[in-house]
Amino acid sequence: MTPTSSPPLADLAVIRHFIDGRYVESPRPLFDNRDPATGKVVAQVHEADAAIVAHAVDAARRALQGPWATLSGQARAKVLRRLADGIRDRFDEFVAAEIRDTGKPASLASHLDIPRGAANFEVFADQIAASATEAFRSDTPDGRGALNYGLRTPRGVIAVICPWNLPLLLMTWKVAPALAFGNTVVVKPSEETPSTTTLLGEVMRDAGVPDGVFNVVHGFGPDSAGQYLTEHPDVDAITFTGETRTGTAIMQAAAVGVRPVSFELGGKNAGIVFADCDLDAAVAGIARSAFLNSGQVCLGTERVYVERPVFEAFVSRLKTAAEALVPGDPWAESTSFGPLISSRHRDKVLGYYARALDDGATVVTGGGVPQLPDALAGGYWVQPTIWTGLPEDSAVIREEIFGPCCHVAPFDREDEAIARANASPYGLATTIWTGDLTRAHRVAAAIEVGVAWVNCWFLRDLRTAFGGARQSGIGREGGVHGLEFYTELRNVCIKL
Ligand code: NAD
Ligand code: 6OD
């Protein structure tokens, strides 16, 4: 059910770090947390200095030796299920905290962000029992019959660095497998969205997670919590979701000590619509993939290639879908479209809107800022926007915008659509729309991405591998795939 008003979030008026089972403050000046729907300051956040980060890492390191290490897999799975229940028990508070940080519509927070935040813990509770180990009998002259088997141990202290677009969902997507496989974590949520991660500290405590297993430090990237955390020598591995450029900086920090990384990075995803598709479904699917969460989804479609016979009809129907989106108060039932996360991000997106005009785009719809009531006038709003007519070398087609916009271009041949989709340094996701299953398999195999959806988008089975190719990521998480990153694999060889 979608809640229609916010419960009080008194405990989140000042946002503190969560370390070793306690909320703690730090000496640096607090920074403002703003509601993107109004632009108003809604909370003050403590910023971690190097000492606070060291305290969190130390707590996580000590917790590796405590009761967490001796829990059976079944007992850990029970704890994870209690975490899922704990989020659900405080569902309205989590929804309200996520809305306050992001401005997203209540319908979205209550149907996607918070339910997935809870489900992530259940899925990885299941994985504890599902993860098998390999075994080999040697067949070499010196070791005939020797038994080899894999033994997985936790990596240790994992740094979890998160973005702002789906805060609880993306954070728990990493924290759940880290805990499931026996690690401890220090989480740094985005400076834009500190609230739900902070609230999760209480849920951890109430669910009986031992002190020090889950820690949270707040702050920014460079010269702040992010940098201190990734450079801390006692962090054993770093999992990060965010911009490719930030991933480069984090990889440099991880190089010291040769620590493993798992990265989910940016994208410039292409959608391909063939003339034989169900056009209504394709329009609805592409509209969702371009405009959900105001386009602030890494898997979103910013480049659409449509087979020429249906191009005009597709563009006209996509325009109708974009214009049906209703911006407004996140708590209003009629609202289906939220603001961007910050004034800085809005300026970036509007910069691309201007660039599209400079590069000769035809604006099918949008391109500016919507008219809204006075109460929302200070928020970070832009219109859902569709362009046609841009050259393929325009920055609008090459670079990730991360806003509610897409460019639609016609194509004539399947190989041409594939080549244009692949002409990107990124390789995160694609969505393919066709009624021809043979073609669907062929095209899904030819697009160089980590996730290929056919006649759907963002349809997630959490047991499957998730991640990006090329500059969209390193490694795969999801289901048992996370074992590679969240555990160390030792081979035990016994001569019999
Ligand atoms: P960002 O890279 O700016 O920030 C992400 C996190 O990194 C924040 O917590 C930030 O404080 C921290 N950070 C920044 N600089 C750092 C540094 N030098 N050292 C350590 N930490 C640092 O990304 P964002 O703007 O929060 O999120 C949007 C980006 O995330 C987009 O590029 C989007 O595509 C990507 N994203 C990818 C996925 C995926 O699954 N592939 C999912 C969501 C978002
Ligand atoms: O669904 C997920 O598990 C996932 N990591 C989604 C990423 C969305 C990007 O914004």
Coordinates of C-alpha atoms and ligand atoms in Angstrom, one line a residue:
M1 CA 0.0 0.0 0.0
T2 CA 1.2 3.5 -0.7
P3 CA 1.3 5.7 2.4
T4 CA -0.1 9.2 1.9
S5 CA 1.7 11.2 4.6
S6 CA 4.9 11.2 6.4
P7 CA 5.2 9.9 10.0
P8 CA 7.4 12.1 12.2
L9 CA 11.2 11.5 11.6
A10 CA 12.3 13.2 14.8
D11 CA 15.3 10.9 15.3
L12 CA 16.6 11.9 11.8
A13 CA 16.7 15.6 12.4
V14 CA 20.4 15.3 13.2
I15 CA 22.0 12.3 11.4
R16 CA 24.9 10.6 13.2
H17 CA 27.3 7.9 12.4
F18 CA 26.5 4.3 13.6
I19 CA 29.5 2.6 14.9
D20 CA 29.9 -0.5 17.1
G21 CA 26.1 -0.5 17.8
R22 CA 25.9 3.2 18.9
Y23 CA 25.1 6.5 17.2
V24 CA 28.1 8.7 17.5
E25 CA 28.9 12.3 16.6
S26 CA 32.1 13.8 15.1
P27 CA 33.9 17.1 15.5
R28 CA 33.6 18.4 11.9
P29 CA 30.9 21.0 11.2
L30 CA 27.5 19.4 10.3
F31 CA 26.3 19.6 6.7
D32 CA 22.8 20.2 5.4
N33 CA 20.5 17.6 4.0
R34 CA 17.9 19.1 1.7
D35 CA 14.6 17.8 0.4
P36 CA 14.9 17.8 -3.4
A37 CA 11.2 18.4 -3.9
T38 CA 11.3 21.8 -2.1
G39 CA 15.0 22.6 -1.8
K40 CA 14.5 23.1 2.0
V41 CA 17.0 21.9 4.6
V42 CA 15.4 19.0 6.5
A43 CA 18.3 17.6 8.5
Q44 CA 21.9 18.2 9.6
V45 CA 24.4 15.5 9.0
H46 CA 27.6 14.7 10.9
E47 CA 30.7 14.4 8.6
A48 CA 33.2 11.8 9.4
D49 CA 36.9 12.7 9.8
A50 CA 39.7 10.2 9.5
A51 CA 39.5 9.3 13.2
I52 CA 35.8 8.4 13.0
V53 CA 36.4 6.3 9.9
A54 CA 39.3 4.5 11.7
H55 CA 36.9 3.9 14.7
A56 CA 34.4 2.3 12.4
V57 CA 36.9 0.1 10.6
D58 CA 38.4 -0.9 14.0
A59 CA 34.9 -1.9 15.2
A60 CA 34.3 -3.9 12.1
R61 CA 37.7 -5.7 12.4
R62 CA 37.0 -6.6 16.1
A63 CA 33.5 -7.8 15.2
L64 CA 35.1 -10.4 12.9
Q65 CA 36.5 -12.1 15.9
G66 CA 33.3 -11.9 18.0
P67 CA 30.0 -13.9 18.1
W68 CA 29.4 -13.1 14.4
A69 CA 32.3 -15.4 13.4
T70 CA 30.9 -18.4 15.3
L71 CA 27.3 -18.2 14.2
S72 CA 26.2 -21.1 12.1
G73 CA 25.0 -20.4 8.5
Q74 CA 21.4 -21.1 9.6
A75 CA 21.6 -18.7 12.5
R76 CA 23.0 -16.0 10.2
A77 CA 20.2 -16.7 7.7
K78 CA 17.7 -16.2 10.6
V79 CA 19.3 -12.8 11.4
L80 CA 19.0 -11.7 7.8
R81 CA 15.3 -12.7 7.8
R82 CA 14.8 -10.6 10.9
L83 CA 16.4 -7.7 9.1
A84 CA 13.9 -8.0 6.3
D85 CA 11.1 -8.2 8.8
G86 CA 12.5 -5.2 10.7
I87 CA 12.4 -3.0 7.6
R88 CA 8.9 -4.1 6.9
D89 CA 7.8 -3.4 10.5
R90 CA 9.0 0.2 10.1
F91 CA 7.9 0.4 6.4
D92 CA 6.3 3.9 6.7
E93 CA 9.3 5.4 8.4
F94 CA 11.7 4.0 5.7
V95 CA 9.4 5.2 3.0
A96 CA 9.3 8.7 4.6
A97 CA 13.0 8.9 5.1
E98 CA 13.7 7.9 1.5
I99 CA 11.2 10.4 0.2
R100 CA 12.6 13.2 2.4
D101 CA 16.1 12.5 0.9
T102 CA 15.2 12.0 -2.7
G103 CA 11.8 13.7 -3.3
K104 CA 10.6 10.5 -5.2
P105 CA 6.9 9.8 -5.3
A106 CA 5.5 7.7 -2.4
S107 CA 4.2 5.2 -5.0
L108 CA 7.8 4.5 -6.1
A109 CA 9.4 4.4 -2.7
S110 CA 6.7 2.1 -1.4
H111 CA 6.7 -0.2 -4.4
L112 CA 10.3 -0.4 -5.3
D113 CA 12.9 1.1 -2.9
I114 CA 11.7 -0.2 0.5
P115 CA 10.3 -3.6 -0.5
R116 CA 13.5 -4.4 -2.4
G117 CA 15.5 -3.1 0.5
A118 CA 13.8 -5.8 2.7
A119 CA 13.8 -8.5 0.0
N120 CA 17.6 -8.3 -0.5
F121 CA 18.1 -9.7 3.0
E122 CA 15.8 -12.6 2.3
V123 CA 17.4 -13.5 -1.0
F124 CA 20.8 -13.6 0.5
A125 CA 19.5 -15.6 3.5
D126 CA 18.5 -18.2 1.0
Q127 CA 21.9 -18.1 -0.6
I128 CA 23.7 -19.1 2.6
A129 CA 22.2 -22.6 2.2
A130 CA 22.5 -22.7 -1.6
S131 CA 26.2 -22.0 -1.9
A132 CA 27.9 -25.3 -2.7
T133 CA 31.6 -26.0 -2.8
E134 CA 33.7 -27.7 -5.5
A135 CA 35.6 -30.9 -5.0
F136 CA 38.1 -32.8 -7.2
R137 CA 39.9 -36.1 -7.0
S138 CA 43.4 -35.6 -8.3
D139 CA 44.5 -37.8 -11.2
T140 CA 48.2 -37.0 -11.4
P141 CA 50.9 -39.6 -10.9
D142 CA 52.2 -38.0 -7.7
G143 CA 48.7 -37.4 -6.2
R144 CA 46.4 -40.0 -7.5
G145 CA 43.2 -40.0 -5.4
A146 CA 44.1 -36.9 -3.4
L147 CA 40.9 -35.0 -2.4
N148 CA 40.7 -31.3 -3.2
Y149 CA 37.9 -29.2 -2.0
G150 CA 37.1 -25.5 -1.9
L151 CA 36.8 -23.8 1.5
R152 CA 35.2 -20.3 1.5
T153 CA 36.0 -17.9 4.3
P154 CA 34.7 -14.3 4.7
R155 CA 36.9 -11.6 3.0
G156 CA 36.8 -9.6 6.2
V157 CA 36.0 -5.9 6.6
I158 CA 34.1 -4.7 3.5
A159 CA 33.7 -1.0 2.6
V160 CA 30.4 -0.4 1.0
I161 CA 30.1 3.0 -0.9
C162 CA 26.7 3.9 -2.3
P163 CA 25.0 6.4 -4.6
W164 CA 21.9 8.4 -4.0
N165 CA 19.4 7.2 -6.6
L166 CA 18.0 4.1 -5.0
P167 CA 19.6 4.5 -1.5
L168 CA 18.2 1.6 0.6
L169 CA 17.9 -0.8 -2.4
L170 CA 21.4 -0.4 -3.6
M171 CA 23.0 -0.3 -0.1
T172 CA 21.2 -3.5 1.1
W173 CA 22.0 -5.2 -2.3
K174 CA 25.6 -5.1 -1.1
V175 CA 25.3 -5.3 2.7
A176 CA 23.0 -8.4 2.6
P177 CA 25.5 -10.6 0.7
A178 CA 28.4 -9.2 2.7
L179 CA 26.7 -10.2 6.0
A180 CA 25.3 -13.5 4.6
F181 CA 28.8 -14.7 3.8
G182 CA 30.2 -13.7 7.2
N183 CA 31.8 -10.3 6.7
T184 CA 31.5 -7.1 8.6
V185 CA 30.8 -3.8 6.9
V186 CA 31.5 -0.1 7.0
V187 CA 28.9 1.7 4.8
K188 CA 29.2 5.2 3.4
P189 CA 25.9 6.3 2.0
S190 CA 25.8 9.2 -0.4
E191 CA 26.0 12.6 1.2
E192 CA 22.6 13.3 -0.5
T193 CA 20.8 10.4 1.1
P194 CA 22.0 9.6 4.6
S195 CA 18.7 8.7 6.2
T196 CA 17.6 5.1 5.4
T197 CA 21.1 3.8 6.0
T198 CA 21.1 5.5 9.4
L199 CA 17.7 4.0 10.3
L200 CA 18.9 0.6 9.3
G201 CA 21.4 0.8 12.3
E202 CA 18.4 0.6 14.6
V203 CA 16.9 -2.3 12.7
M204 CA 20.3 -4.1 12.9
R205 CA 20.5 -3.6 16.7
D206 CA 16.9 -4.8 17.2
A207 CA 17.5 -7.8 15.0
G208 CA 20.4 -8.9 17.2
V209 CA 23.2 -8.2 14.8
P210 CA 26.3 -8.0 17.1
D211 CA 27.9 -4.6 17.6
G212 CA 30.5 -3.7 15.0
V213 CA 29.1 -5.9 12.3
F214 CA 27.3 -3.0 10.6
N215 CA 28.7 0.4 10.8
V216 CA 27.8 3.7 9.0
V217 CA 30.0 6.7 8.4
H218 CA 28.6 9.9 6.7
G219 CA 30.3 12.4 4.5
F220 CA 31.5 13.2 1.0
G221 CA 34.1 11.5 -1.3
P222 CA 37.5 13.4 -1.5
D223 CA 39.0 14.6 1.8
S224 CA 36.1 13.1 3.6
A225 CA 34.5 9.8 4.7
G226 CA 34.7 8.1 1.2
Q227 CA 38.4 8.8 0.7
Y228 CA 39.4 7.9 4.3
L229 CA 37.4 4.7 4.1
T230 CA 38.9 3.5 0.8
E231 CA 42.4 4.4 1.9
H232 CA 42.2 2.7 5.3
P233 CA 44.6 -0.2 5.3
D234 CA 42.4 -2.4 7.4
V235 CA 39.6 -2.5 4.8
D236 CA 39.9 -5.8 3.1
A237 CA 37.7 -5.2 0.0
I238 CA 35.6 -2.3 -1.5
T239 CA 32.3 -2.6 -3.1
F240 CA 31.1 0.6 -4.8
T241 CA 28.2 1.8 -6.9
G242 CA 28.4 5.1 -8.6
E243 CA 30.0 7.0 -11.4
T244 CA 32.8 5.5 -13.5
R245 CA 35.0 8.4 -12.8
T246 CA 34.7 7.9 -9.0
G247 CA 35.4 4.2 -9.6
T248 CA 38.7 5.1 -11.1
A249 CA 39.7 7.1 -8.0
I250 CA 38.6 4.3 -5.7
M251 CA 40.5 1.7 -7.8
Q252 CA 43.6 3.8 -7.3
A253 CA 43.1 3.8 -3.5
A254 CA 42.4 0.0 -3.6
A255 CA 45.7 -0.6 -5.5
V256 CA 47.5 0.2 -2.3
G257 CA 47.4 -3.2 -0.5
V258 CA 46.1 -4.8 -3.7
R259 CA 42.6 -5.0 -2.4
P260 CA 39.7 -6.5 -4.5
V261 CA 36.9 -4.2 -5.8
S262 CA 33.4 -4.9 -7.0
F263 CA 32.1 -2.0 -9.1
E264 CA 28.6 -1.1 -10.4
L265 CA 29.2 2.0 -12.5
G266 CA 27.6 4.3 -15.1
G267 CA 25.8 3.5 -18.3
K268 CA 24.5 4.9 -21.5
N269 CA 22.1 2.2 -22.3
A270 CA 20.5 1.6 -25.7
G271 CA 17.0 0.3 -26.2
I272 CA 16.1 -1.3 -29.6
V273 CA 12.6 -1.4 -30.9
F274 CA 11.9 -3.7 -33.9
A275 CA 8.9 -3.2 -36.1
D276 CA 7.5 -6.6 -35.2
C277 CA 7.2 -5.8 -31.5
D278 CA 4.0 -5.2 -29.5
L279 CA 4.2 -1.4 -29.9
D280 CA 2.0 -0.5 -26.9
A281 CA 4.2 -2.7 -24.6
A282 CA 7.4 -1.2 -26.1
V283 CA 6.3 2.4 -25.6
A284 CA 5.3 1.7 -22.0
G285 CA 8.5 -0.2 -21.4
I286 CA 10.8 2.5 -22.9
A287 CA 8.9 5.2 -21.1
R288 CA 9.4 3.5 -17.8
S289 CA 13.1 2.9 -18.6
A290 CA 13.7 6.5 -19.6
F291 CA 11.6 8.3 -16.9
L292 CA 11.4 6.1 -13.8
N293 CA 12.9 7.8 -10.8
S294 CA 13.2 10.9 -13.0
G295 CA 15.7 9.0 -15.2
Q296 CA 18.1 8.5 -12.3
V297 CA 18.5 4.8 -12.7
C298 CA 21.8 3.4 -14.0
L299 CA 19.9 0.9 -16.1
G300 CA 17.7 3.6 -17.8
T301 CA 17.5 4.0 -21.5
E302 CA 18.9 7.3 -22.8
R303 CA 19.4 6.1 -26.4
V304 CA 16.5 4.5 -28.3
Y305 CA 16.8 3.0 -31.8
V306 CA 13.5 2.3 -33.5
E307 CA 13.0 0.4 -36.8
R308 CA 11.9 2.9 -39.4
P309 CA 8.4 1.6 -40.3
V310 CA 7.3 2.2 -36.7
F311 CA 9.5 5.2 -35.9
E312 CA 6.9 8.0 -36.3
A313 CA 4.2 6.1 -34.4
F314 CA 6.6 5.2 -31.6
V315 CA 7.8 8.8 -31.1
S316 CA 4.3 10.1 -31.0
R317 CA 3.1 7.6 -28.4
L318 CA 6.3 8.0 -26.3
K319 CA 5.5 11.8 -26.3
T320 CA 2.0 11.0 -25.0
A321 CA 3.5 8.8 -22.2
A322 CA 6.0 11.4 -21.2
E323 CA 3.4 14.2 -21.1
A324 CA 1.2 12.0 -18.9
L325 CA 3.7 12.0 -16.1
V326 CA 2.6 14.2 -13.2
P327 CA 5.2 16.1 -11.1
G328 CA 4.3 17.3 -7.7
D329 CA 4.2 16.7 -3.9
P330 CA 5.7 13.2 -3.4
W331 CA 2.9 12.3 -1.0
A332 CA 0.0 13.2 -3.4
E333 CA -1.6 10.2 -5.0
S334 CA -1.6 11.8 -8.4
T335 CA 2.2 12.4 -8.4
S336 CA 4.1 10.1 -10.7
F337 CA 7.3 12.1 -11.3
G338 CA 9.8 13.5 -8.8
P339 CA 12.6 16.0 -8.9
L340 CA 16.3 15.5 -9.5
I341 CA 18.5 14.9 -6.5
S342 CA 20.3 18.3 -6.2
S343 CA 20.6 21.7 -7.7
R344 CA 24.1 20.6 -9.0
H345 CA 22.6 17.6 -10.7
R346 CA 19.7 19.7 -12.1
D347 CA 22.3 22.1 -13.6
K348 CA 24.2 19.2 -15.2
V349 CA 21.0 17.8 -16.7
L350 CA 19.8 21.2 -17.9
G351 CA 23.3 21.7 -19.4
Y352 CA 22.6 18.6 -21.6
Y353 CA 19.2 20.0 -22.5
A354 CA 20.9 23.1 -23.8
R355 CA 23.6 21.1 -25.5
A356 CA 20.9 19.1 -27.4
L357 CA 19.6 22.3 -28.9
D358 CA 23.1 23.5 -29.8
D359 CA 23.7 20.1 -31.6
G360 CA 20.5 20.5 -33.7
A361 CA 18.0 18.3 -31.8
T362 CA 14.3 18.5 -32.4
V363 CA 12.6 18.7 -29.0
V364 CA 9.6 16.3 -29.1
T365 CA 8.6 17.2 -25.6
G366 CA 10.0 18.9 -22.5
G367 CA 13.4 20.5 -22.5
G368 CA 12.9 22.8 -19.6
V369 CA 11.6 23.2 -16.1
P370 CA 7.9 22.4 -15.2
Q371 CA 5.6 25.0 -13.7
L372 CA 4.8 23.9 -10.1
P373 CA 3.1 25.5 -7.1
D374 CA 5.1 27.9 -4.9
A375 CA 5.7 25.2 -2.2
L376 CA 7.8 23.2 -4.8
A377 CA 9.3 26.1 -6.6
G378 CA 12.7 25.7 -4.8
G379 CA 12.9 22.0 -5.7
Y380 CA 15.2 20.6 -8.4
W381 CA 12.7 19.9 -11.1
V382 CA 13.1 19.3 -14.9
Q383 CA 10.7 18.1 -17.5
P384 CA 10.7 14.6 -19.0
T385 CA 12.4 15.2 -22.4
I386 CA 12.5 13.5 -25.7
W387 CA 14.7 14.5 -28.7
T388 CA 15.1 13.3 -32.2
G389 CA 17.6 14.3 -34.9
L390 CA 20.9 14.4 -33.1
P391 CA 24.1 13.2 -34.7
E392 CA 25.5 10.1 -33.1
D393 CA 28.7 11.9 -32.0
S394 CA 26.7 14.5 -29.9
A395 CA 27.7 14.5 -26.2
V396 CA 24.0 14.0 -25.5
I397 CA 24.2 10.6 -27.2
R398 CA 27.7 9.7 -25.9
E399 CA 27.7 10.7 -22.3
E400 CA 25.6 9.5 -19.3
I401 CA 23.1 12.3 -18.4
F402 CA 21.2 10.5 -15.6
G403 CA 18.1 12.5 -16.1
P404 CA 14.6 12.0 -17.4
C405 CA 15.4 12.1 -21.1
C406 CA 16.1 10.1 -24.2
H407 CA 17.0 10.5 -27.8
V408 CA 15.1 8.4 -30.4
A409 CA 16.6 7.6 -33.8
P410 CA 15.4 5.4 -36.7
F411 CA 17.3 2.4 -38.0
D412 CA 16.9 0.2 -41.1
R413 CA 18.9 -3.0 -40.4
E414 CA 19.4 -5.2 -37.4
D415 CA 23.2 -5.1 -37.7
E416 CA 23.1 -1.3 -37.9
A417 CA 21.1 -1.2 -34.6
I418 CA 23.5 -3.5 -32.9
A419 CA 26.5 -1.5 -34.1
R420 CA 25.0 1.8 -32.9
A421 CA 24.0 0.2 -29.5
N422 CA 27.6 -1.0 -29.1
A423 CA 29.2 2.3 -30.0
S424 CA 29.8 3.3 -26.4
P425 CA 32.5 2.9 -23.8
Y426 CA 29.8 1.7 -21.4
G427 CA 28.1 -1.7 -21.3
L428 CA 25.6 -1.9 -18.5
A429 CA 22.2 -2.9 -19.9
T430 CA 19.9 -3.0 -22.9
T431 CA 16.2 -3.5 -23.6
I432 CA 15.1 -5.2 -26.8
W433 CA 11.6 -5.2 -28.1
T434 CA 10.6 -7.8 -30.7
G435 CA 8.0 -10.4 -31.5
D436 CA 10.7 -12.7 -33.0
L437 CA 12.3 -14.9 -30.4
T438 CA 15.1 -16.0 -32.7
R439 CA 16.0 -12.4 -33.2
A440 CA 15.7 -11.7 -29.5
H441 CA 18.4 -14.4 -28.7
R442 CA 20.6 -13.2 -31.6
V443 CA 20.5 -9.5 -30.6
A444 CA 20.8 -10.2 -26.8
A445 CA 24.0 -12.1 -27.6
A446 CA 25.4 -9.4 -29.8
I447 CA 24.9 -6.3 -27.5
E448 CA 28.0 -6.0 -25.2
V449 CA 26.3 -5.5 -21.8
G450 CA 26.0 -7.2 -18.4
V451 CA 22.2 -7.3 -18.5
A452 CA 20.0 -7.8 -21.6
W453 CA 16.2 -7.5 -21.2
V454 CA 13.8 -8.7 -23.9
N455 CA 10.3 -7.3 -24.0
C456 CA 10.8 -6.0 -20.4
W457 CA 13.0 -3.7 -18.4
F458 CA 14.3 -3.8 -14.8
L459 CA 12.7 -7.2 -14.3
R460 CA 14.9 -8.6 -11.6
D461 CA 15.4 -12.2 -10.4
L462 CA 17.9 -11.6 -7.5
R463 CA 19.5 -15.0 -7.9
T464 CA 21.0 -13.9 -11.3
A465 CA 24.3 -12.2 -12.0
F466 CA 24.1 -8.4 -12.1
G467 CA 26.8 -6.1 -13.2
G468 CA 28.2 -4.1 -16.2
A469 CA 30.6 -4.8 -19.0
R470 CA 33.3 -2.4 -20.3
Q471 CA 33.4 0.8 -18.2
S472 CA 30.1 0.0 -16.5
G473 CA 31.6 -2.2 -13.8
I474 CA 33.9 -4.9 -12.5
G475 CA 32.6 -8.2 -11.3
R476 CA 29.1 -9.6 -10.8
E477 CA 26.9 -9.6 -7.7
G478 CA 23.6 -11.4 -7.1
G479 CA 22.8 -14.9 -6.0
V480 CA 25.8 -17.1 -5.5
H481 CA 27.8 -14.8 -7.9
G482 CA 28.6 -12.5 -5.0
L483 CA 30.6 -15.4 -3.4
E484 CA 33.6 -14.5 -5.7
F485 CA 33.9 -11.1 -4.2
Y486 CA 32.5 -11.6 -0.7
T487 CA 34.5 -14.7 0.2
E488 CA 38.1 -15.9 -0.2
L489 CA 38.3 -19.3 -1.8
R490 CA 40.9 -21.6 -0.4
N491 CA 41.7 -25.0 -1.9
V492 CA 42.3 -27.8 0.6
C493 CA 44.3 -30.7 -0.8
I494 CA 44.4 -34.0 1.2
K495 CA 46.6 -36.8 0.1
L496 CA 44.8 -40.0 0.9
Ligands
NAD1 P1 29.2 9.2 -7.3 O1 30.3 8.4 -8.0 O2 29.3 10.7 -7.5 O3 29.1 8.9 -5.8 C1 28.9 7.6 -5.3 C2 29.5 7.5 -3.9 O4 30.9 7.6 -3.9 C3 29.0 8.6 -2.9 O5 28.8 8.0 -1.7 C4 30.2 9.6 -2.9 O6 30.3 10.3 -1.7 C5 31.3 8.6 -3.0 N1 32.6 9.1 -3.5 C6 32.8 10.1 -4.4 N2 34.1 10.3 -4.6 C7 34.7 9.4 -3.8 C8 36.1 9.1 -3.7 N3 37.1 9.8 -4.3 N4 36.4 8.1 -2.8 C9 35.5 7.4 -2.2 N5 34.2 7.7 -2.3 C10 33.8 8.7 -3.1 O7 27.8 8.7 -7.9 P2 26.4 9.3 -7.7 O8 26.3 10.6 -8.3 O9 26.1 9.1 -6.2 O10 25.5 8.2 -8.4 C11 25.2 8.3 -9.8 C12 26.1 7.4 -10.6 O11 26.0 6.1 -10.1 C13 25.7 7.3 -12.1 O12 26.9 7.3 -12.8 C14 25.0 5.9 -12.2 O13 25.0 5.3 -13.4 C15 25.8 5.1 -11.2 N6 25.0 4.0 -10.7 C16 25.4 2.8 -11.2 C17 24.6 1.6 -10.8 C18 24.9 0.3 -11.3 O14 24.3 -0.7 -10.8 N7 25.8 0.1 -12.3 C19 23.6 1.8 -9.9 C20 23.2 3.1 -9.4 C21 24.0 4.2 -9.8
6OD2 O1 18.4 -4.2 -9.0 C1 19.5 -4.2 -8.6 O2 20.0 -5.1 -7.9 C2 20.4 -3.1 -8.9 N1 21.7 -3.2 -8.5 C3 19.9 -2.0 -9.6 C4 20.6 -0.9 -10.0 C5 20.0 0.2 -10.4 C6 20.7 1.4 -10.8 O3 20.3 2.5 -10.6

